[in-house]
Short mmCIF file of C-alpha atoms in Angstrom, two decimals:
data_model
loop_
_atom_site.label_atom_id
_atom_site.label_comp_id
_atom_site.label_asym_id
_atom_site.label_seq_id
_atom_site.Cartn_x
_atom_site.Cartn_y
_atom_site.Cartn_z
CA UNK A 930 0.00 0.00 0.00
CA UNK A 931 1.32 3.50 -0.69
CA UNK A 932 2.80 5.30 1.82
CA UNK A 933 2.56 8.74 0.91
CA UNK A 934 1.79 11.16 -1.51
CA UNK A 935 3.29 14.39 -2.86
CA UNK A 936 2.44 17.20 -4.49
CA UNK A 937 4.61 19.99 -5.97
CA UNK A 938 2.86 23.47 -5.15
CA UNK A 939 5.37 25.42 -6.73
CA UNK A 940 7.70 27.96 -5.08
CA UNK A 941 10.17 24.59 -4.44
CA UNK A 942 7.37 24.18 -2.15
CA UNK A 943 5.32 19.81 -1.61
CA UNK A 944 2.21 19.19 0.21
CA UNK A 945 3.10 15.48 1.24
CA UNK A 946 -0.45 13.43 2.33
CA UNK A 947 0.07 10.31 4.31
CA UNK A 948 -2.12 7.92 2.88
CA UNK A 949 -3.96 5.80 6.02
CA UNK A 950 -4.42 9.22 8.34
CA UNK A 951 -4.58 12.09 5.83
CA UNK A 952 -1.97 13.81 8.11
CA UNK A 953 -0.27 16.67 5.58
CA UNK A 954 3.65 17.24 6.07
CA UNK A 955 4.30 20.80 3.83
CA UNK A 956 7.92 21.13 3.01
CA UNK A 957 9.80 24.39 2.06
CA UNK A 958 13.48 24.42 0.32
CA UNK A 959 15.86 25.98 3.16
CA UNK A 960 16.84 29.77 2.65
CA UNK A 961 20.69 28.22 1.84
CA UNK A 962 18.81 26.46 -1.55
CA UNK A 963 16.56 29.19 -2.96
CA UNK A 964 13.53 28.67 -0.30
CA UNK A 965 12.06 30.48 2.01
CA UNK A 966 12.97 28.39 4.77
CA UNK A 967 9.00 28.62 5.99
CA UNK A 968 8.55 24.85 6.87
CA UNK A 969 10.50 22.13 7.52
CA UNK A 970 12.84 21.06 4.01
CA UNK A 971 13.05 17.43 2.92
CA UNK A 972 16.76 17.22 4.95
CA UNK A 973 15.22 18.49 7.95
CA UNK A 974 12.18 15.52 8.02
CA UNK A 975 15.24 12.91 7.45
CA UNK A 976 17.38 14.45 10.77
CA UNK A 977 14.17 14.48 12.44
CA UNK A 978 12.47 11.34 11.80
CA UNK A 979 15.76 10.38 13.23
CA UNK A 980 14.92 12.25 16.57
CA UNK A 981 11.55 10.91 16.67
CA UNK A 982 12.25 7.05 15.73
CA UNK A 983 14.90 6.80 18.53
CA UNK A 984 12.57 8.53 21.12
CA UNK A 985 9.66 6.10 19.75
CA UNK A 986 11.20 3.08 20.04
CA UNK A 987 13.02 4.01 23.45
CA UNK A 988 9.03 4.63 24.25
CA UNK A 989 8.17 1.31 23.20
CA UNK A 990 10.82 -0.21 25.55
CA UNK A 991 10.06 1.76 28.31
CA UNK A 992 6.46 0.96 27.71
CA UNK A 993 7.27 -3.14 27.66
CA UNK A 994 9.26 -2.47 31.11
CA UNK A 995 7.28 -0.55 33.04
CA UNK A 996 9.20 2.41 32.81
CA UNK A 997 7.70 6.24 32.34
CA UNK A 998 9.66 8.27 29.98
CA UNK A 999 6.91 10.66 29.25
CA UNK A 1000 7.64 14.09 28.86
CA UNK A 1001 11.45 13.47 27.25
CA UNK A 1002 12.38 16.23 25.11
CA UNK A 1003 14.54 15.80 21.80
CA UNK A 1004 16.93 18.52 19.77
CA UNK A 1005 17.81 17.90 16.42
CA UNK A 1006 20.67 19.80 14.51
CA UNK A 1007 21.24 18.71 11.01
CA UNK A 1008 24.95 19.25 9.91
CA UNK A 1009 24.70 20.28 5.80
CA UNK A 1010 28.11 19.53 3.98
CA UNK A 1011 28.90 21.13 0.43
CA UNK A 1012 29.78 18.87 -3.07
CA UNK A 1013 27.85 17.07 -2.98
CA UNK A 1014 24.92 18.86 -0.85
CA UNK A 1015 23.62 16.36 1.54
CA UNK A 1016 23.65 15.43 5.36
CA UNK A 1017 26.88 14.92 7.26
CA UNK A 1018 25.75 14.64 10.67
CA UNK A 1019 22.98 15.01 13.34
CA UNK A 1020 23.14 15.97 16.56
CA UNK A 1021 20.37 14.77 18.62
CA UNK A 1022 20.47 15.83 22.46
CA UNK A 1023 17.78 14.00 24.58
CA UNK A 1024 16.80 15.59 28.32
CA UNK A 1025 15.30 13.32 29.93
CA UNK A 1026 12.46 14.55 32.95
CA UNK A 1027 13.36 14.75 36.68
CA UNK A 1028 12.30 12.05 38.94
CA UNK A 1029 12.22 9.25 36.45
CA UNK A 1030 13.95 6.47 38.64
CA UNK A 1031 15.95 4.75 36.12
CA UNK A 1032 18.79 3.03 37.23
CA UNK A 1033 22.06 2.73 35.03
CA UNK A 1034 21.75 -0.85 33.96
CA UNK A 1035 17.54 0.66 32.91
CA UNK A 1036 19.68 3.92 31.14
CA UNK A 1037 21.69 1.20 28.83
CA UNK A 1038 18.85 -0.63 27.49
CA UNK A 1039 16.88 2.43 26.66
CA UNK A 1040 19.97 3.50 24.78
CA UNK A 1041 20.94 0.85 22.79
CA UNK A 1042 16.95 1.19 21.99
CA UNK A 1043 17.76 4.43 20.37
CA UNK A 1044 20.81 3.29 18.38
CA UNK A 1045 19.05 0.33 16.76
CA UNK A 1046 15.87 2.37 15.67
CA UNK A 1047 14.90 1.15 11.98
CA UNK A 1048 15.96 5.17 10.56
CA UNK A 1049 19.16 4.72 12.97
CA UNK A 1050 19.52 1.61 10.69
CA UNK A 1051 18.71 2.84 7.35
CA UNK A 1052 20.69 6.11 7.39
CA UNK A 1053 23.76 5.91 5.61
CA UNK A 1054 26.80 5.19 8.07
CA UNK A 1055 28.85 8.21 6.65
CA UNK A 1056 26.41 10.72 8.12
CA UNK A 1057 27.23 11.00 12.07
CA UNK A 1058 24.75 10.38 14.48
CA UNK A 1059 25.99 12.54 17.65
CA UNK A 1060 24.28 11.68 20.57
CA UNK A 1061 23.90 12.79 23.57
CA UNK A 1062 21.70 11.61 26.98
CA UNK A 1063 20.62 13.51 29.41
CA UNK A 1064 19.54 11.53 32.72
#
């Protein structure tokens, strides 16, 4: 079944339409690539589906053990790199809420949660995934 669907509005400007919910992503080229910068660009959804995959399967973990992350906060800094244009790194900074009783052995699986999330996976190993966890 399709995933999603795009449309080009003009003004290097895309409606994108996900198929199942009807949930519309719009998508401006960044002020550095003739855009307005308005919206999120295409390279921006990429570092943060990154963001949000980690923190969604760390919330599926914590969910399976009991554990309440709720409330965890994520930054996302895409690193651009010149000839060709494309991605180099992210830097993804998770603060983690006060008072949420994980131990260190509890702070280890929840990692290793993050690094093995599927767009974790499917990024391509040059680009660097900087992370950092704040307990």
């Amino acid at each position: 079944m399709e995933t999603a669907s795009i449309i080009y509005n003009g003004e290097l400007r895309t409606t994108a339409t996900h198929v199942r919910s009807g949930t519309e992503i719009n998508t401006d080229a960044p002020v550095d690539n003739n855009g307005k910068g308005e919206r999120f660009s295409p390279t921006d959804l990429v570092a943060t589906a990154l963001g949000s995959c980690m923190l969604t399967i760390m919330g599926i973990k914590a969910r399976d053990k009991g554990w309440n992350i709720d409330g965890t906060k994520v930054s996302v800094e895409k690193i651009m790199g010149t000839e060709p244009r494309r991605i180099t790194g992210v830097n993804i900074v998770f603060d983690f809420p006060a008072g949420h009783g994980l131990e260190d052995k509890d702070r280890k699986i929840l990692e290793n949660a993050a690094y093995t999330c599927p767009v974790a996976e499917s990024v391509h190993p040059d680009i660097k995934q900087n992370v950092t966890f704040n307990w």
